[in-house]
Short mmCIF file of C-alpha atoms and ligand atoms in Angstrom, two decimals:
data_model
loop_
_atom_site.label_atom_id
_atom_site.label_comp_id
_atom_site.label_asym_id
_atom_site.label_seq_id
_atom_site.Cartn_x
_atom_site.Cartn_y
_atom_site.Cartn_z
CA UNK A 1 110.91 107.90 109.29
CA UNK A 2 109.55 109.43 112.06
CA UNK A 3 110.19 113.31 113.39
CA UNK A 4 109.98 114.52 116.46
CA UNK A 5 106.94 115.11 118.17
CA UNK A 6 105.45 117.24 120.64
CA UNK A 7 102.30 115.26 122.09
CA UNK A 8 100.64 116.97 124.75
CA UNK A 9 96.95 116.23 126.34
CA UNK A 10 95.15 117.18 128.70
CA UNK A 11 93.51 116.28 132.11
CA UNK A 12 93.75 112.98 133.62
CA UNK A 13 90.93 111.46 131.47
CA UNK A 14 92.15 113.29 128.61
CA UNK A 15 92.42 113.00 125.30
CA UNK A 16 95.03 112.82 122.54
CA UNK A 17 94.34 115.25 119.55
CA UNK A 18 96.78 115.04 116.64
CA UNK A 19 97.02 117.61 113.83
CA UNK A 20 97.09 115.89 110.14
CA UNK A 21 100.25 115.38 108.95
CA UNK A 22 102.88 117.01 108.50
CA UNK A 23 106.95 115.86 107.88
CA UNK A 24 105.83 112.91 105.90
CA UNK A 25 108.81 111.46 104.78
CA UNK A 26 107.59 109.30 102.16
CA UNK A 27 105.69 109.76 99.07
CA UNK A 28 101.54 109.36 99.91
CA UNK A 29 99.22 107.26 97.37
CA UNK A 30 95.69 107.68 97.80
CA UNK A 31 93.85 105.85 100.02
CA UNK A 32 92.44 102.16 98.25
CA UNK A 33 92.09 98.40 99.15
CA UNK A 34 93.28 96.34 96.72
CA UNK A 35 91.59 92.54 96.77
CA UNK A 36 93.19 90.42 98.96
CA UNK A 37 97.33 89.79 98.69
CA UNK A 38 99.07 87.72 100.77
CA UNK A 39 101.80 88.11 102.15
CA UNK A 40 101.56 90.97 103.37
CA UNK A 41 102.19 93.43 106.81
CA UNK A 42 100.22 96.20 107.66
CA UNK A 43 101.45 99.00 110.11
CA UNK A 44 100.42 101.90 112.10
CA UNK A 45 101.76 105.47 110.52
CA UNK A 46 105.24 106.97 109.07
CA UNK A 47 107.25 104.69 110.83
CA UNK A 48 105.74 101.55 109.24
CA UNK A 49 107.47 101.80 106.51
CA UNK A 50 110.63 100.62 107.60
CA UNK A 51 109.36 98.62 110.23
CA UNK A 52 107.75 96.66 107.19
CA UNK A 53 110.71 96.86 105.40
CA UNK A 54 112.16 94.84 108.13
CA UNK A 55 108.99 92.30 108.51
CA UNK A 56 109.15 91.52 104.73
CA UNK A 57 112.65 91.02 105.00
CA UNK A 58 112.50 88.43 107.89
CA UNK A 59 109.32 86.76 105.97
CA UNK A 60 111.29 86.29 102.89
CA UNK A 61 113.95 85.72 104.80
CA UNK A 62 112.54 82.24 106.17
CA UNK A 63 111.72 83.41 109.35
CA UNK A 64 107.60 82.63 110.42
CA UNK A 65 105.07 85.80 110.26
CA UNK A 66 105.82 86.08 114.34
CA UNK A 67 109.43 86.36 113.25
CA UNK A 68 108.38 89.30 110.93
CA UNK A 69 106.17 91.37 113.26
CA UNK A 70 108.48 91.26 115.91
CA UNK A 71 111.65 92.23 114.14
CA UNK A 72 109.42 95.05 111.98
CA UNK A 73 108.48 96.81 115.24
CA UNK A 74 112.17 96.59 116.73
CA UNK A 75 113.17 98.99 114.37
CA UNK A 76 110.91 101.33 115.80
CA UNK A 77 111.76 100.49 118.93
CA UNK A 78 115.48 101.97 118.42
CA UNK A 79 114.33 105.09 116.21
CA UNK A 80 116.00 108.00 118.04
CA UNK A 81 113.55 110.38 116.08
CA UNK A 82 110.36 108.47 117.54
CA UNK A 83 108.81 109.89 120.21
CA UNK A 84 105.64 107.71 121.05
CA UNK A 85 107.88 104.25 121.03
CA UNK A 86 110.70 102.66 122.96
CA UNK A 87 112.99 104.23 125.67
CA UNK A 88 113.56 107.50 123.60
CA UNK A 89 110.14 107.93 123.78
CA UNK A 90 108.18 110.98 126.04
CA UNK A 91 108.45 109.86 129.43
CA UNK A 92 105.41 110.29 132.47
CA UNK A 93 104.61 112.92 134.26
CA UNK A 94 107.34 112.00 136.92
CA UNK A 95 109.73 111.78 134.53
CA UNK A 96 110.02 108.08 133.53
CA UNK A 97 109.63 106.49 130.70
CA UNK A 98 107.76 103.33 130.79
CA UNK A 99 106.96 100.80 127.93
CA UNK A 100 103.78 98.59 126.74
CA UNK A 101 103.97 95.97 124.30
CA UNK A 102 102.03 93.19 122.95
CA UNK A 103 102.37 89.90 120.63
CA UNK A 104 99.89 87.51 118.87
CA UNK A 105 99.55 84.81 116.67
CA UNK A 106 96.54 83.49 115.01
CA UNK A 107 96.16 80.55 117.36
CA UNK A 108 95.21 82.57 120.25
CA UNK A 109 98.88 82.31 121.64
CA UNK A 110 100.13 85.49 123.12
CA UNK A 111 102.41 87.64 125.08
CA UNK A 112 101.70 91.05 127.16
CA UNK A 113 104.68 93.49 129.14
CA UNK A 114 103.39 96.98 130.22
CA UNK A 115 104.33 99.57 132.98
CA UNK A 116 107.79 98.25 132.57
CA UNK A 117 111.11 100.05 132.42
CA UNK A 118 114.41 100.38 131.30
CA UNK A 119 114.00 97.33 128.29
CA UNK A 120 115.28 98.61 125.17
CA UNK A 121 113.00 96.14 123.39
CA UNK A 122 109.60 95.46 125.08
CA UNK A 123 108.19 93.33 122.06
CA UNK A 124 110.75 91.01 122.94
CA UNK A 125 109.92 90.96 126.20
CA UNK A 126 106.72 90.45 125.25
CA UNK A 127 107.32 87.14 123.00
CA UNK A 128 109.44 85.61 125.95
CA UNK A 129 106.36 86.16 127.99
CA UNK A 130 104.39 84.59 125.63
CA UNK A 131 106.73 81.12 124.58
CA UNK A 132 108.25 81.04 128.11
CA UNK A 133 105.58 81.53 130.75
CA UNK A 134 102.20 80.31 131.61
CA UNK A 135 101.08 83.81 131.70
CA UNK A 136 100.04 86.42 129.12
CA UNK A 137 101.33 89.50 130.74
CA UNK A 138 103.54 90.73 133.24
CA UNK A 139 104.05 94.04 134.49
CA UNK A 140 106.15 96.75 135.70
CA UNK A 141 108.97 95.53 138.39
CA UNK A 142 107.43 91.54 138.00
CA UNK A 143 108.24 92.04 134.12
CA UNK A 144 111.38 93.76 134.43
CA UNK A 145 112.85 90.60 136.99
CA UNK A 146 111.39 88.71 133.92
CA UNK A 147 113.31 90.16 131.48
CA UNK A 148 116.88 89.93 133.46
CA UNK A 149 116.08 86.60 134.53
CA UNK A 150 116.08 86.00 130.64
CA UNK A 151 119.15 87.76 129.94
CA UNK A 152 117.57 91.39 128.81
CA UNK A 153 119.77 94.26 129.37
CA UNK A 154 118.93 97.11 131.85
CA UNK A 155 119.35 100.07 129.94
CA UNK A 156 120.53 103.19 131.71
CA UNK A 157 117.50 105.13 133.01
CA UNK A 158 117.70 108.56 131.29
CA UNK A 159 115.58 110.08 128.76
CA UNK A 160 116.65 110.30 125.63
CA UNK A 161 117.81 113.95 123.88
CA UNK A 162 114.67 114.81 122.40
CA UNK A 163 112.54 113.76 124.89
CA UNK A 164 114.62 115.35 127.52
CA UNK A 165 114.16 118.73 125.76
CA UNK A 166 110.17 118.03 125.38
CA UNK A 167 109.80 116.98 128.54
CA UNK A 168 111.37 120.34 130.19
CA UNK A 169 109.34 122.04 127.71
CA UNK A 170 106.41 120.38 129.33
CA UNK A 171 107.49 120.86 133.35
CA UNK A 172 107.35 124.77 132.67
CA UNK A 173 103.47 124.29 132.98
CA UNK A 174 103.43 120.90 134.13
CA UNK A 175 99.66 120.80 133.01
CA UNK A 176 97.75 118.35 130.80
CA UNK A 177 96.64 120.41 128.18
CA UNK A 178 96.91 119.71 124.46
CA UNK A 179 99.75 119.83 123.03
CA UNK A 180 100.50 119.44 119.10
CA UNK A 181 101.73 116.50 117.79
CA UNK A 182 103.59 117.89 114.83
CA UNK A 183 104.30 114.18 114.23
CA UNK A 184 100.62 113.32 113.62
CA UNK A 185 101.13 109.81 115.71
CA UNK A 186 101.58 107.48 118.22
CA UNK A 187 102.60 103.64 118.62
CA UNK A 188 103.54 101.17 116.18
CA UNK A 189 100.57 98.54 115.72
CA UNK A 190 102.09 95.74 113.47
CA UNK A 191 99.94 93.11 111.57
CA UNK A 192 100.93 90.50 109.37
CA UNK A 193 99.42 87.48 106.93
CA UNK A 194 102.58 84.71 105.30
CA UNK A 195 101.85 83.15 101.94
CA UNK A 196 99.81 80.41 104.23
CA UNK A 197 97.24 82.18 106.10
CA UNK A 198 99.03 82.69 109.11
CA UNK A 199 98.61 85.55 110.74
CA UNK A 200 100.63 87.36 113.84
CA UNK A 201 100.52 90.78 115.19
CA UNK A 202 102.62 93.07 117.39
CA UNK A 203 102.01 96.71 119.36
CA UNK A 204 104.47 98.67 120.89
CA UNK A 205 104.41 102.14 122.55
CA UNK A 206 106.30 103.95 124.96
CA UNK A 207 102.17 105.48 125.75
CA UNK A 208 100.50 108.50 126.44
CA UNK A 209 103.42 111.28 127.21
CA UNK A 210 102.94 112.84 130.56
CA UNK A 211 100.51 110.33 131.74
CA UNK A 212 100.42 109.44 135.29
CA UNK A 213 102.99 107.32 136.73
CA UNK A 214 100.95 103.42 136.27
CA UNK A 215 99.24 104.32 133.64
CA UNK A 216 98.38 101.61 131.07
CA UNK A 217 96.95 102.15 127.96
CA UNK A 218 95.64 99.64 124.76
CA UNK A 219 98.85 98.71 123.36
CA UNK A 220 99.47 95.73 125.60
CA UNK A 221 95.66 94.91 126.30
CA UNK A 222 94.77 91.89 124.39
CA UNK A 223 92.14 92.47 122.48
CA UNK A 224 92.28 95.93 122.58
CA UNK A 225 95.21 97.21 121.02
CA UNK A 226 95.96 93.58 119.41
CA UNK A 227 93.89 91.10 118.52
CA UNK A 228 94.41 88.06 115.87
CA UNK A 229 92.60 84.83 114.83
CA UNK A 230 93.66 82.58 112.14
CA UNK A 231 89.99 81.69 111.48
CA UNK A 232 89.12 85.28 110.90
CA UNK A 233 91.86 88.04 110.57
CA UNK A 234 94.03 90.66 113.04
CA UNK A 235 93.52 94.18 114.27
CA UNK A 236 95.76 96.72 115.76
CA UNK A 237 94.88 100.08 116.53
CA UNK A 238 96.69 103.62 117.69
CA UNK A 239 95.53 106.34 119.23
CA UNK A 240 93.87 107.36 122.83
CA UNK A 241 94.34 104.00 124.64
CA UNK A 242 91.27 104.85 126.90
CA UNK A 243 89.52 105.21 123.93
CA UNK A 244 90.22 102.04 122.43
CA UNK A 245 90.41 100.00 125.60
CA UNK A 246 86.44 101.12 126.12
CA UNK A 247 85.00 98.79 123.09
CA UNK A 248 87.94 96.48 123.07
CA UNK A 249 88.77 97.77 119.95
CA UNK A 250 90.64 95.26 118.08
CA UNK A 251 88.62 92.17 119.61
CA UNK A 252 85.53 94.09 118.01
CA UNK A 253 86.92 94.27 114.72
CA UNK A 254 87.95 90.70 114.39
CA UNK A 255 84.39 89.77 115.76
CA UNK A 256 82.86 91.59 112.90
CA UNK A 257 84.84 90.36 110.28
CA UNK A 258 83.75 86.87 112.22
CA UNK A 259 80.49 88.05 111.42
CA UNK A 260 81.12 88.58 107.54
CA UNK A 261 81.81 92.78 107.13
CA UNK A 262 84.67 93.59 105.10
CA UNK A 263 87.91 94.70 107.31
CA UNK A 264 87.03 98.31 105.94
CA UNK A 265 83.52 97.22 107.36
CA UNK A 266 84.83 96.29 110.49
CA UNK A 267 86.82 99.12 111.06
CA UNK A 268 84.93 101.81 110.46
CA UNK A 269 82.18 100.21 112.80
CA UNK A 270 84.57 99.93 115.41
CA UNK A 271 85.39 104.13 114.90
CA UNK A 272 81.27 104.45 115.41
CA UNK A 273 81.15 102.52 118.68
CA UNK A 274 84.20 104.31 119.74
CA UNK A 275 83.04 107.70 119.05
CA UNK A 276 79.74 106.62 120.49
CA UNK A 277 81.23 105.37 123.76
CA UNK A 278 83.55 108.48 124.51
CA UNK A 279 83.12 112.12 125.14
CA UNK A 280 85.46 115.06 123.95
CA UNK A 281 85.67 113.34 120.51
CA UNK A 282 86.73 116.46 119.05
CA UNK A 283 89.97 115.90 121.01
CA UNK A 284 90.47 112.19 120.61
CA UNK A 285 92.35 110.64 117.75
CA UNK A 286 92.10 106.87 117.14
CA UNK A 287 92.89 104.90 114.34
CA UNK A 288 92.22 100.93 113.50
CA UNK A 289 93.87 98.64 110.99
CA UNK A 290 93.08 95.19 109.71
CA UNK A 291 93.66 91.99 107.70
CA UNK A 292 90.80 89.60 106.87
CA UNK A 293 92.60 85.49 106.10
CA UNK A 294 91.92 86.39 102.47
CA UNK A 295 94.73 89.41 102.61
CA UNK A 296 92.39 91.84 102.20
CA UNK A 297 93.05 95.38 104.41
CA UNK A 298 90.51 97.97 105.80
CA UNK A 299 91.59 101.37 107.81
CA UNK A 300 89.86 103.66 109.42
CA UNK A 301 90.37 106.77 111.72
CA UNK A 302 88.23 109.19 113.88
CA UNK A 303 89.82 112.02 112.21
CA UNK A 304 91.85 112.93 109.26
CA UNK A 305 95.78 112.46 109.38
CA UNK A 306 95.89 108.71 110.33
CA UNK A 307 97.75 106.90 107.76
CA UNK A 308 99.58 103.36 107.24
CA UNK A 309 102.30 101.05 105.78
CA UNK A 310 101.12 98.56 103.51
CA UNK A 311 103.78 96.38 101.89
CA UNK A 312 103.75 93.62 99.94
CA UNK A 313 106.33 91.41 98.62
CA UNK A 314 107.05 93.91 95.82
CA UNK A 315 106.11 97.22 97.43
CA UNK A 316 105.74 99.07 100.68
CA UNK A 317 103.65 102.21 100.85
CA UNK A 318 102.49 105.16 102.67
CA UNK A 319 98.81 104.90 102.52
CA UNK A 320 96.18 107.87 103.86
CA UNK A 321 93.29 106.67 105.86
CA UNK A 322 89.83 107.74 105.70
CA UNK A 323 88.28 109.12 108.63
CA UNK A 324 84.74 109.47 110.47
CA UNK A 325 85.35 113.22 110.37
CA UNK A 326 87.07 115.26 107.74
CA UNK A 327 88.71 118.33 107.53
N1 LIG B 1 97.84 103.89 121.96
C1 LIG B 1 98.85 104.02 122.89
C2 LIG B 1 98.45 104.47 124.21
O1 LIG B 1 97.39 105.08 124.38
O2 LIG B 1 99.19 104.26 125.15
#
């Protein structure tokens, strides 16, 4: 379960830099990659754990692997403690907290929201984009008349305790300098593979804190932050959005596994061409995950403290990632 977290960065095209974990609340296992199991849900850090525990539930449940992702990364969504995701999480620079989501299933169906406030559940939001529009993403006020027009609640506009105390932490300087991220992470990226093949994939992330008011960053961006094929496999990633967004980051990975590399292949090629593609790389964190249609899982990070949720049907567990650079 997640702790709270201070996440500070920089200048405008800053950079996130997180310090390797600390406040893990669950027992680590060494890093490996089992042969392929299926099902099975892979998720972005800490927090994955009982986001899974919620996706395996819904799987076994009955409910499809779309069912699973989306009602895995609600939980997040509502964790009070979590500071990167959902309306608790760090708000702009002005003050507001604004949410980016995305969904995916393996047949190239999907759903985007970002910029968009006051939506306690944005992955939602996101799936009713997907299986009720023409469109793959909507944004800001356009997705919030969306969401009403569906029958979303407007949640009160205030930040949340913790973040309220961050973010007056933060106004003191009111500068975009690093800040630690005693958490060690950001986002939940969310994929999935049912007994079948199928695959499906969710993102959500309250973004960047302090960023400027509009910003954007991979988590709803199709192909960045999210990408899945049932011919091939899925890909999520976490981490400096900019970063990510610059070699369409999950798109890349699927591509390669496409192409026949491993999903441990795929995603530590992907960390090359990112760290190749952006400066300041001592300051930017970014971390991939993925699933190949066999079940078999890569993960990869630019630096150490990146870690992930892999759970099967008869275990769900805190896994460390490799990195590019090590301690
Ligand atoms: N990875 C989340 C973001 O940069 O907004």
């Amino acid at each position: 379960m997640s702790q709270r977290r201070k996440f500070i960065k920089q200048s405008l095209m800053g950079s996130a830099f997180f310090i390797p974990g600390l406040n893990q609340a669950f027992a680590r296992v060494p890093t490996e990659f089992s042969a392929g199991q299926k099902p099975l849900i892979l998720s972005t850090w800490n927090h994955g754990i009982p986001a899974n525990e919620a996706a395996m539930a819904k799987l076994t449940g009955g409910g499809s692997i779309l069912d699973a992702v989306e009602a895995g990364v609600k939980v997040t969504e509502l964790d009070l403690d979590n500071l990167s995701v959902g309306l608790q999480g760090l708000p702009d620079r002005e003050g507001i907290t604004t949410l980016d989501a995305s969904i995916m299933t393996g047949d190239g169906s999907c759903g985007t929201v970002a910029f968009v406030r006051q939506i306690k559940h944005p992955i939602s939001l996101a799936r009713m984009v997907m299986e009720k529009t023409p469109h793959v993403m909507l944004v800001g006020e356009g997705a919030r008349q969306f969401a009403i027009s569906q029958g979303f609640p407007l949640e009160e506009e205030i930040l949340s305790p913790n973040a309220a105390i961050e973010y007056q932490k933060w106004k003191v300087t009111s500068q975009y300098k690093p800040i630690i991220n005693i958490e060690n992470h950001d986002t939940i990226g969310m994929i999935g593979i049912d007994s079948n093949g199928k695959l499906a994939g969710s993102c959500t992330t309250s973004g960047l804190a302090y960023k400027m008011h509009g910003r954007v960053g991979d988590s709803p961006i199709i192909g960045a932050g999210l990408f899945v094929d049932d011919e091939v496999g899925a890909a999520t990633a976490t981490g400096l959005g900019e970063s990510i967004i610059r070699i369409c980051g999950s798109f890349l990975i699927v591509e390669l596994m496409r192409q026949g590399r491993t999903p441990q292949e795929a995603c530590e090629e992907a960390v090359k061409r990112l760290i190749a593609k952006n400066k300041n790389i001592k300051d930017i964190q970014a971390g991939f995950l993925a699933i190949n249609k066999e079940g078999e899982t890569g993960a990869f990070a630019v630096h150490p403290g990146f870690n992930f949720a892999k759970a099967t049907s008869s275990k769900n567990e805190l896994i460390d990632s490799r990195s590019h650079f090590t301690l």
